[in-house]
């Protein structure tokens, strides 16, 4: 399988996040991509560089205000004599105005962010845009006839919504891949999110669309991040009603429960009659993940890959989470191996 990867992911590093009332180094670190790259090289996958795209392509799934904020945020921060990590200190919660963006960088950051765990550092925009180009390139490869292609994206993307960022995610790479496939003439595209955390950003982007089926298997938002989306009664709206399927599972879910949910998800894809599949590939469902709580061992990931591959669809796999760093490469390789 062709692996699209950019070394520019390393421009996003050194950030701090607010985790359980403490400022700690971000769990989302450059070593994640390094371990994946090494494991895939050992498995014999072919690496290609991302193609270059104009930032305007991002407007297919994101609001212009978010894109402009992310592109200019750190320079504005520096203009005020600051450095290090950017983290917001306030958000437009219930009872506060959400109809205007504050002029100052602190207020603007709180307007566009939805958590204090997604630091912006000097190289964040460069890394995030490079990751977006990886996903777009993988989609192009599949549109051009590849059976499957994998975008080694870092930072991840599935929490980034049309107009907000969070959950370590700044641009929604999987959504960009979906839109690129649609633009290349594939009529219906299924997006299956197997990350431990709900893909709230992807759901937001495709909420009112009937040409994209969004399916997510994740830890229940009753106890798991991002908390405020991902319940089973969320089914889409307007033209998109019935084209969102959430399969929340409790903490401690093992293979038996997970496999049942995966079968439901993949049956929905078959019923949708999709022309292509995009997978938000998080491997933080692994039992050793430090910020997740499913109980899948390393042997489960080849089985997940086999079920996805059995759909027989042209497939773009886009890297999302996975924070058991030493094991992440093995687990990603386990999924991708089924597509050879």
Short mmCIF file of C-alpha atoms in Angstrom, two decimals:
data_model
loop_
_atom_site.label_atom_id
_atom_site.label_comp_id
_atom_site.label_asym_id
_atom_site.label_seq_id
_atom_site.Cartn_x
_atom_site.Cartn_y
_atom_site.Cartn_z
CA UNK A 1 0.00 0.00 0.00
CA UNK A 2 1.15 3.54 -0.71
CA UNK A 3 1.76 5.60 2.42
CA UNK A 4 1.60 9.38 2.11
CA UNK A 5 3.75 11.08 4.73
CA UNK A 6 5.36 14.46 5.33
CA UNK A 7 8.25 15.14 7.73
CA UNK A 8 6.70 18.54 8.35
CA UNK A 9 4.59 16.91 11.08
CA UNK A 10 7.58 17.59 13.36
CA UNK A 11 6.89 21.32 13.15
CA UNK A 12 4.06 20.68 15.63
CA UNK A 13 5.81 19.75 18.85
CA UNK A 14 6.60 21.01 22.33
CA UNK A 15 3.04 21.99 23.22
CA UNK A 16 1.37 21.71 26.61
CA UNK A 17 -2.18 20.57 27.30
CA UNK A 18 -4.51 20.89 30.26
CA UNK A 19 -5.10 17.29 31.35
CA UNK A 20 -7.05 16.51 34.52
CA UNK A 21 -6.28 19.89 36.07
CA UNK A 22 -2.57 19.81 35.23
CA UNK A 23 -0.52 21.35 32.42
CA UNK A 24 1.40 18.43 30.94
CA UNK A 25 3.35 17.77 27.71
CA UNK A 26 0.91 16.87 24.97
CA UNK A 27 0.18 13.15 24.57
CA UNK A 28 0.03 13.88 20.84
CA UNK A 29 3.77 13.86 20.09
CA UNK A 30 6.05 13.49 17.01
CA UNK A 31 7.19 10.03 18.09
CA UNK A 32 3.74 8.68 17.23
CA UNK A 33 4.36 9.21 13.51
CA UNK A 34 7.95 7.98 13.78
CA UNK A 35 6.88 4.60 15.19
CA UNK A 36 4.20 4.22 12.52
CA UNK A 37 6.63 5.12 9.74
CA UNK A 38 9.21 2.62 10.96
CA UNK A 39 6.67 -0.21 11.31
CA UNK A 40 5.24 0.40 7.86
CA UNK A 41 8.68 0.59 6.27
CA UNK A 42 9.56 -2.74 7.84
CA UNK A 43 6.31 -4.21 6.50
CA UNK A 44 7.26 -3.15 2.98
CA UNK A 45 4.80 -0.33 2.31
CA UNK A 46 5.82 2.27 -0.29
CA UNK A 47 6.18 5.87 0.87
CA UNK A 48 5.23 8.84 -1.30
CA UNK A 49 5.34 12.58 -0.66
CA UNK A 50 2.12 14.59 -0.54
CA UNK A 51 1.12 16.65 -3.53
CA UNK A 52 0.87 20.40 -3.12
CA UNK A 53 -2.55 22.03 -2.78
CA UNK A 54 -3.73 25.59 -2.40
CA UNK A 55 -5.15 26.35 1.07
CA UNK A 56 -8.42 27.22 -0.64
CA UNK A 57 -9.15 23.48 -0.88
CA UNK A 58 -9.76 23.50 2.88
CA UNK A 59 -12.90 25.58 2.36
CA UNK A 60 -14.63 22.50 1.01
CA UNK A 61 -15.15 21.37 4.62
CA UNK A 62 -14.08 24.29 6.85
CA UNK A 63 -15.27 27.84 7.40
CA UNK A 64 -12.96 30.54 6.12
CA UNK A 65 -12.75 32.12 9.57
CA UNK A 66 -11.28 29.00 11.15
CA UNK A 67 -8.75 28.52 8.35
CA UNK A 68 -7.64 32.14 8.55
CA UNK A 69 -7.37 31.99 12.34
CA UNK A 70 -5.21 28.85 12.28
CA UNK A 71 -3.00 30.27 9.52
CA UNK A 72 -2.29 33.53 11.38
CA UNK A 73 -2.76 32.66 15.07
CA UNK A 74 0.83 32.16 16.13
CA UNK A 75 2.08 35.25 14.34
CA UNK A 76 -0.57 37.28 16.18
CA UNK A 77 0.51 35.63 19.42
CA UNK A 78 4.14 36.53 18.77
CA UNK A 79 3.18 40.09 17.88
CA UNK A 80 2.07 40.49 21.49
CA UNK A 81 5.50 39.38 22.67
CA UNK A 82 4.51 35.83 23.56
CA UNK A 83 5.94 32.39 22.78
CA UNK A 84 5.51 28.75 23.78
CA UNK A 85 2.07 27.14 23.64
CA UNK A 86 -1.18 28.90 22.87
CA UNK A 87 -4.09 27.67 24.99
CA UNK A 88 -7.45 29.40 25.45
CA UNK A 89 -8.68 30.69 28.81
CA UNK A 90 -12.35 31.22 27.98
CA UNK A 91 -15.07 29.81 25.70
CA UNK A 92 -18.48 31.07 24.45
CA UNK A 93 -20.53 28.69 26.61
CA UNK A 94 -24.29 28.89 27.18
CA UNK A 95 -25.43 32.42 28.00
CA UNK A 96 -22.49 34.05 26.21
CA UNK A 97 -22.50 35.54 22.73
CA UNK A 98 -21.39 33.33 19.86
CA UNK A 99 -22.25 35.66 16.98
CA UNK A 100 -19.01 37.65 16.80
CA UNK A 101 -15.32 36.83 16.97
CA UNK A 102 -13.35 38.96 19.46
CA UNK A 103 -10.62 41.05 17.86
CA UNK A 104 -7.93 40.06 20.37
CA UNK A 105 -6.01 36.82 19.97
CA UNK A 106 -7.07 35.46 23.39
CA UNK A 107 -10.76 35.87 22.70
CA UNK A 108 -10.45 34.62 19.13
CA UNK A 109 -8.64 31.51 20.36
CA UNK A 110 -11.45 30.74 22.79
CA UNK A 111 -14.02 31.31 20.06
CA UNK A 112 -12.48 28.78 17.66
CA UNK A 113 -11.20 26.21 20.19
CA UNK A 114 -13.46 23.92 22.20
CA UNK A 115 -10.92 22.65 24.74
CA UNK A 116 -7.67 23.58 26.46
CA UNK A 117 -5.90 20.44 25.31
CA UNK A 118 -4.99 21.42 21.75
CA UNK A 119 -1.96 23.69 21.85
CA UNK A 120 -0.94 25.88 18.97
CA UNK A 121 2.83 26.33 18.62
CA UNK A 122 4.92 28.07 15.97
CA UNK A 123 4.78 25.16 13.51
CA UNK A 124 1.20 23.98 14.05
CA UNK A 125 -0.26 25.47 10.88
CA UNK A 126 2.57 24.13 8.70
CA UNK A 127 2.19 20.63 10.17
CA UNK A 128 -1.60 20.58 10.01
CA UNK A 129 -1.71 21.79 6.41
CA UNK A 130 0.93 19.22 5.43
CA UNK A 131 -1.21 16.51 7.03
CA UNK A 132 -4.24 17.77 5.11
CA UNK A 133 -2.24 17.48 1.89
CA UNK A 134 -1.33 13.90 2.83
CA UNK A 135 -5.01 13.00 3.11
CA UNK A 136 -5.90 14.77 -0.13
CA UNK A 137 -3.09 12.96 -1.93
CA UNK A 138 -4.22 9.57 -0.60
CA UNK A 139 -7.73 10.32 -1.85
CA UNK A 140 -6.34 11.28 -5.27
CA UNK A 141 -4.40 8.00 -5.44
CA UNK A 142 -7.56 6.02 -4.76
CA UNK A 143 -9.55 8.09 -7.25
CA UNK A 144 -6.84 7.30 -9.81
CA UNK A 145 -7.22 3.56 -9.29
CA UNK A 146 -5.30 2.45 -6.19
CA UNK A 147 -7.19 -0.19 -4.20
CA UNK A 148 -6.25 1.56 -0.95
CA UNK A 149 -3.94 4.30 0.28
CA UNK A 150 -2.95 5.45 3.75
CA UNK A 151 -2.35 9.02 4.92
CA UNK A 152 0.04 9.14 7.87
CA UNK A 153 -1.44 12.36 9.22
CA UNK A 154 -0.12 14.15 12.24
CA UNK A 155 -1.59 16.05 14.01
CA UNK A 156 -4.86 14.09 13.72
CA UNK A 157 -8.06 15.63 12.40
CA UNK A 158 -11.43 14.06 13.19
CA UNK A 159 -12.35 16.41 16.06
CA UNK A 160 -11.93 19.52 13.87
CA UNK A 161 -15.38 20.75 12.82
CA UNK A 162 -16.46 23.25 10.19
CA UNK A 163 -15.64 26.19 12.43
CA UNK A 164 -13.76 24.90 15.47
CA UNK A 165 -10.68 22.93 16.51
CA UNK A 166 -9.88 20.73 19.51
CA UNK A 167 -8.98 17.22 20.58
CA UNK A 168 -5.46 17.65 19.14
CA UNK A 169 -7.13 18.32 15.75
CA UNK A 170 -6.92 21.51 13.69
CA UNK A 171 -8.02 20.51 10.17
CA UNK A 172 -10.26 17.53 9.42
CA UNK A 173 -8.16 15.34 7.14
CA UNK A 174 -10.68 12.51 6.77
CA UNK A 175 -13.41 14.97 5.79
CA UNK A 176 -11.07 16.50 3.22
CA UNK A 177 -10.43 13.03 1.78
CA UNK A 178 -14.17 12.40 1.57
CA UNK A 179 -14.76 15.70 -0.20
CA UNK A 180 -11.90 15.07 -2.64
CA UNK A 181 -13.41 11.69 -3.59
CA UNK A 182 -16.77 13.35 -4.11
CA UNK A 183 -15.16 16.06 -6.24
CA UNK A 184 -13.51 13.35 -8.33
CA UNK A 185 -16.94 11.96 -9.22
CA UNK A 186 -17.59 9.25 -6.64
CA UNK A 187 -21.28 9.68 -5.89
CA UNK A 188 -21.53 8.32 -2.36
CA UNK A 189 -18.75 7.99 0.19
CA UNK A 190 -18.85 6.27 3.58
CA UNK A 191 -16.71 7.58 6.44
CA UNK A 192 -16.13 5.04 9.23
CA UNK A 193 -14.44 6.33 12.38
CA UNK A 194 -12.86 3.63 14.56
CA UNK A 195 -10.98 5.96 16.89
CA UNK A 196 -11.75 5.55 20.60
CA UNK A 197 -13.13 9.10 20.72
CA UNK A 198 -16.18 10.23 18.79
CA UNK A 199 -15.45 12.04 15.51
CA UNK A 200 -17.50 15.08 16.44
CA UNK A 201 -15.89 17.25 13.78
CA UNK A 202 -16.68 14.84 10.96
CA UNK A 203 -20.24 14.52 12.21
CA UNK A 204 -20.63 18.30 12.21
CA UNK A 205 -19.28 18.64 8.67
CA UNK A 206 -21.56 15.99 7.14
CA UNK A 207 -24.58 16.37 9.45
CA UNK A 208 -26.94 17.61 6.73
CA UNK A 209 -25.59 15.65 3.77
CA UNK A 210 -27.06 12.51 2.22
CA UNK A 211 -24.11 11.80 -0.09
CA UNK A 212 -21.86 10.91 2.86
CA UNK A 213 -22.58 8.24 5.47
CA UNK A 214 -20.80 8.93 8.76
CA UNK A 215 -20.45 6.01 11.18
CA UNK A 216 -18.54 6.19 14.46
CA UNK A 217 -17.69 3.47 17.01
CA UNK A 218 -16.42 5.10 20.19
CA UNK A 219 -16.42 5.35 23.95
CA UNK A 220 -19.72 6.61 25.29
CA UNK A 221 -19.86 10.40 25.67
CA UNK A 222 -21.49 9.82 29.06
CA UNK A 223 -17.94 9.38 30.37
CA UNK A 224 -15.54 9.89 27.43
CA UNK A 225 -14.20 12.87 25.51
CA UNK A 226 -15.53 14.87 23.68
CA UNK A 227 -18.57 14.35 25.96
CA UNK A 228 -21.12 16.51 24.12
CA UNK A 229 -21.62 14.57 20.88
CA UNK A 230 -21.70 10.92 19.91
CA UNK A 231 -24.95 9.64 21.42
CA UNK A 232 -26.93 7.01 19.55
CA UNK A 233 -29.88 9.32 18.97
CA UNK A 234 -27.81 11.65 16.76
CA UNK A 235 -28.85 10.64 13.25
CA UNK A 236 -28.30 13.72 11.07
CA UNK A 237 -30.69 16.49 10.07
CA UNK A 238 -32.42 17.82 6.97
CA UNK A 239 -31.23 15.99 3.87
CA UNK A 240 -28.73 14.17 6.08
CA UNK A 241 -31.26 12.64 8.45
CA UNK A 242 -30.48 8.94 8.79
CA UNK A 243 -26.98 9.26 7.36
CA UNK A 244 -25.20 9.52 10.72
CA UNK A 245 -24.81 6.38 12.83
CA UNK A 246 -23.23 6.49 16.29
CA UNK A 247 -22.34 3.29 18.12
CA UNK A 248 -21.18 4.34 21.62
CA UNK A 249 -19.71 1.61 23.82
CA UNK A 250 -18.91 1.55 27.56
CA UNK A 251 -15.47 1.73 29.13
CA UNK A 252 -13.83 -1.68 29.28
CA UNK A 253 -15.34 -2.97 26.03
CA UNK A 254 -13.35 -5.91 24.66
CA UNK A 255 -13.24 -7.60 21.29
CA UNK A 256 -16.61 -9.36 21.48
CA UNK A 257 -18.57 -6.15 22.07
CA UNK A 258 -16.43 -4.17 19.68
CA UNK A 259 -16.75 -6.72 16.89
CA UNK A 260 -20.54 -6.66 17.18
CA UNK A 261 -20.57 -2.87 16.79
CA UNK A 262 -18.13 -3.08 13.88
CA UNK A 263 -20.40 -5.56 12.10
CA UNK A 264 -23.33 -3.14 12.51
CA UNK A 265 -21.20 -0.30 11.17
CA UNK A 266 -20.05 -2.21 8.12
CA UNK A 267 -23.53 -3.47 7.35
CA UNK A 268 -24.65 0.16 7.29
CA UNK A 269 -21.89 0.91 4.79
CA UNK A 270 -23.02 -1.99 2.59
CA UNK A 271 -26.63 -0.83 2.76
CA UNK A 272 -25.54 2.71 1.81
CA UNK A 273 -24.10 1.40 -1.46
CA UNK A 274 -21.01 3.57 -1.17
CA UNK A 275 -18.60 3.97 -4.05
CA UNK A 276 -15.62 4.46 -1.74
CA UNK A 277 -14.67 4.24 1.92
CA UNK A 278 -12.67 6.60 4.13
CA UNK A 279 -11.52 5.27 7.51
CA UNK A 280 -10.62 7.53 10.42
CA UNK A 281 -8.03 5.11 11.77
CA UNK A 282 -7.51 5.66 15.46
CA UNK A 283 -5.77 2.82 17.30
CA UNK A 284 -6.35 4.27 20.76
CA UNK A 285 -8.83 1.43 21.26
CA UNK A 286 -5.72 -0.56 22.27
CA UNK A 287 -5.78 -1.85 25.85
CA UNK A 288 -2.57 -0.03 26.78
CA UNK A 289 -3.61 3.42 25.59
CA UNK A 290 -3.04 6.00 28.36
CA UNK A 291 -6.10 8.16 27.65
CA UNK A 292 -8.64 5.56 26.50
CA UNK A 293 -10.45 2.61 28.06
CA UNK A 294 -11.27 -0.16 25.59
CA UNK A 295 -9.58 -3.55 25.91
CA UNK A 296 -8.44 -4.51 22.42
CA UNK A 297 -5.11 -6.31 22.23
CA UNK A 298 -2.67 -6.17 19.33
CA UNK A 299 -4.27 -9.20 17.70
CA UNK A 300 -7.53 -7.32 17.21
CA UNK A 301 -6.20 -4.80 14.72
CA UNK A 302 -5.57 -7.25 11.86
CA UNK A 303 -9.14 -8.45 12.39
CA UNK A 304 -10.44 -4.87 12.16
CA UNK A 305 -8.45 -4.43 8.95
CA UNK A 306 -9.79 -7.67 7.51
CA UNK A 307 -13.40 -6.62 8.13
CA UNK A 308 -12.82 -3.21 6.53
CA UNK A 309 -11.03 -4.72 3.54
CA UNK A 310 -13.81 -7.28 3.06
CA UNK A 311 -16.15 -4.47 1.99
CA UNK A 312 -14.22 -4.50 -1.28
CA UNK A 313 -14.36 -0.71 -1.65
CA UNK A 314 -11.66 1.69 -2.79
CA UNK A 315 -10.38 2.83 0.62
CA UNK A 316 -8.53 5.80 2.06
CA UNK A 317 -7.22 5.25 5.58
CA UNK A 318 -6.39 8.41 7.52
CA UNK A 319 -4.43 8.34 10.76
CA UNK A 320 -6.18 9.68 13.86
CA UNK A 321 -5.39 8.81 17.49
CA UNK A 322 -3.31 6.27 19.32
CA UNK A 323 -1.19 7.30 22.29
CA UNK A 324 0.45 4.07 23.42
CA UNK A 325 3.42 5.30 21.43
CA UNK A 326 5.63 2.21 21.45
CA UNK A 327 2.79 0.01 20.17
CA UNK A 328 1.16 2.39 17.70
CA UNK A 329 3.20 1.27 14.71
CA UNK A 330 2.45 -2.41 15.23
CA UNK A 331 -1.26 -1.72 15.59
CA UNK A 332 -1.49 0.49 12.48
CA UNK A 333 0.52 -2.05 10.47
CA UNK A 334 -1.90 -4.73 11.64
CA UNK A 335 -4.83 -2.89 10.09
CA UNK A 336 -3.09 -1.96 6.86
CA UNK A 337 -1.75 -5.48 6.33
CA UNK A 338 -5.24 -6.68 5.46
CA UNK A 339 -5.33 -4.45 2.38
CA UNK A 340 -2.27 -5.94 0.67
#
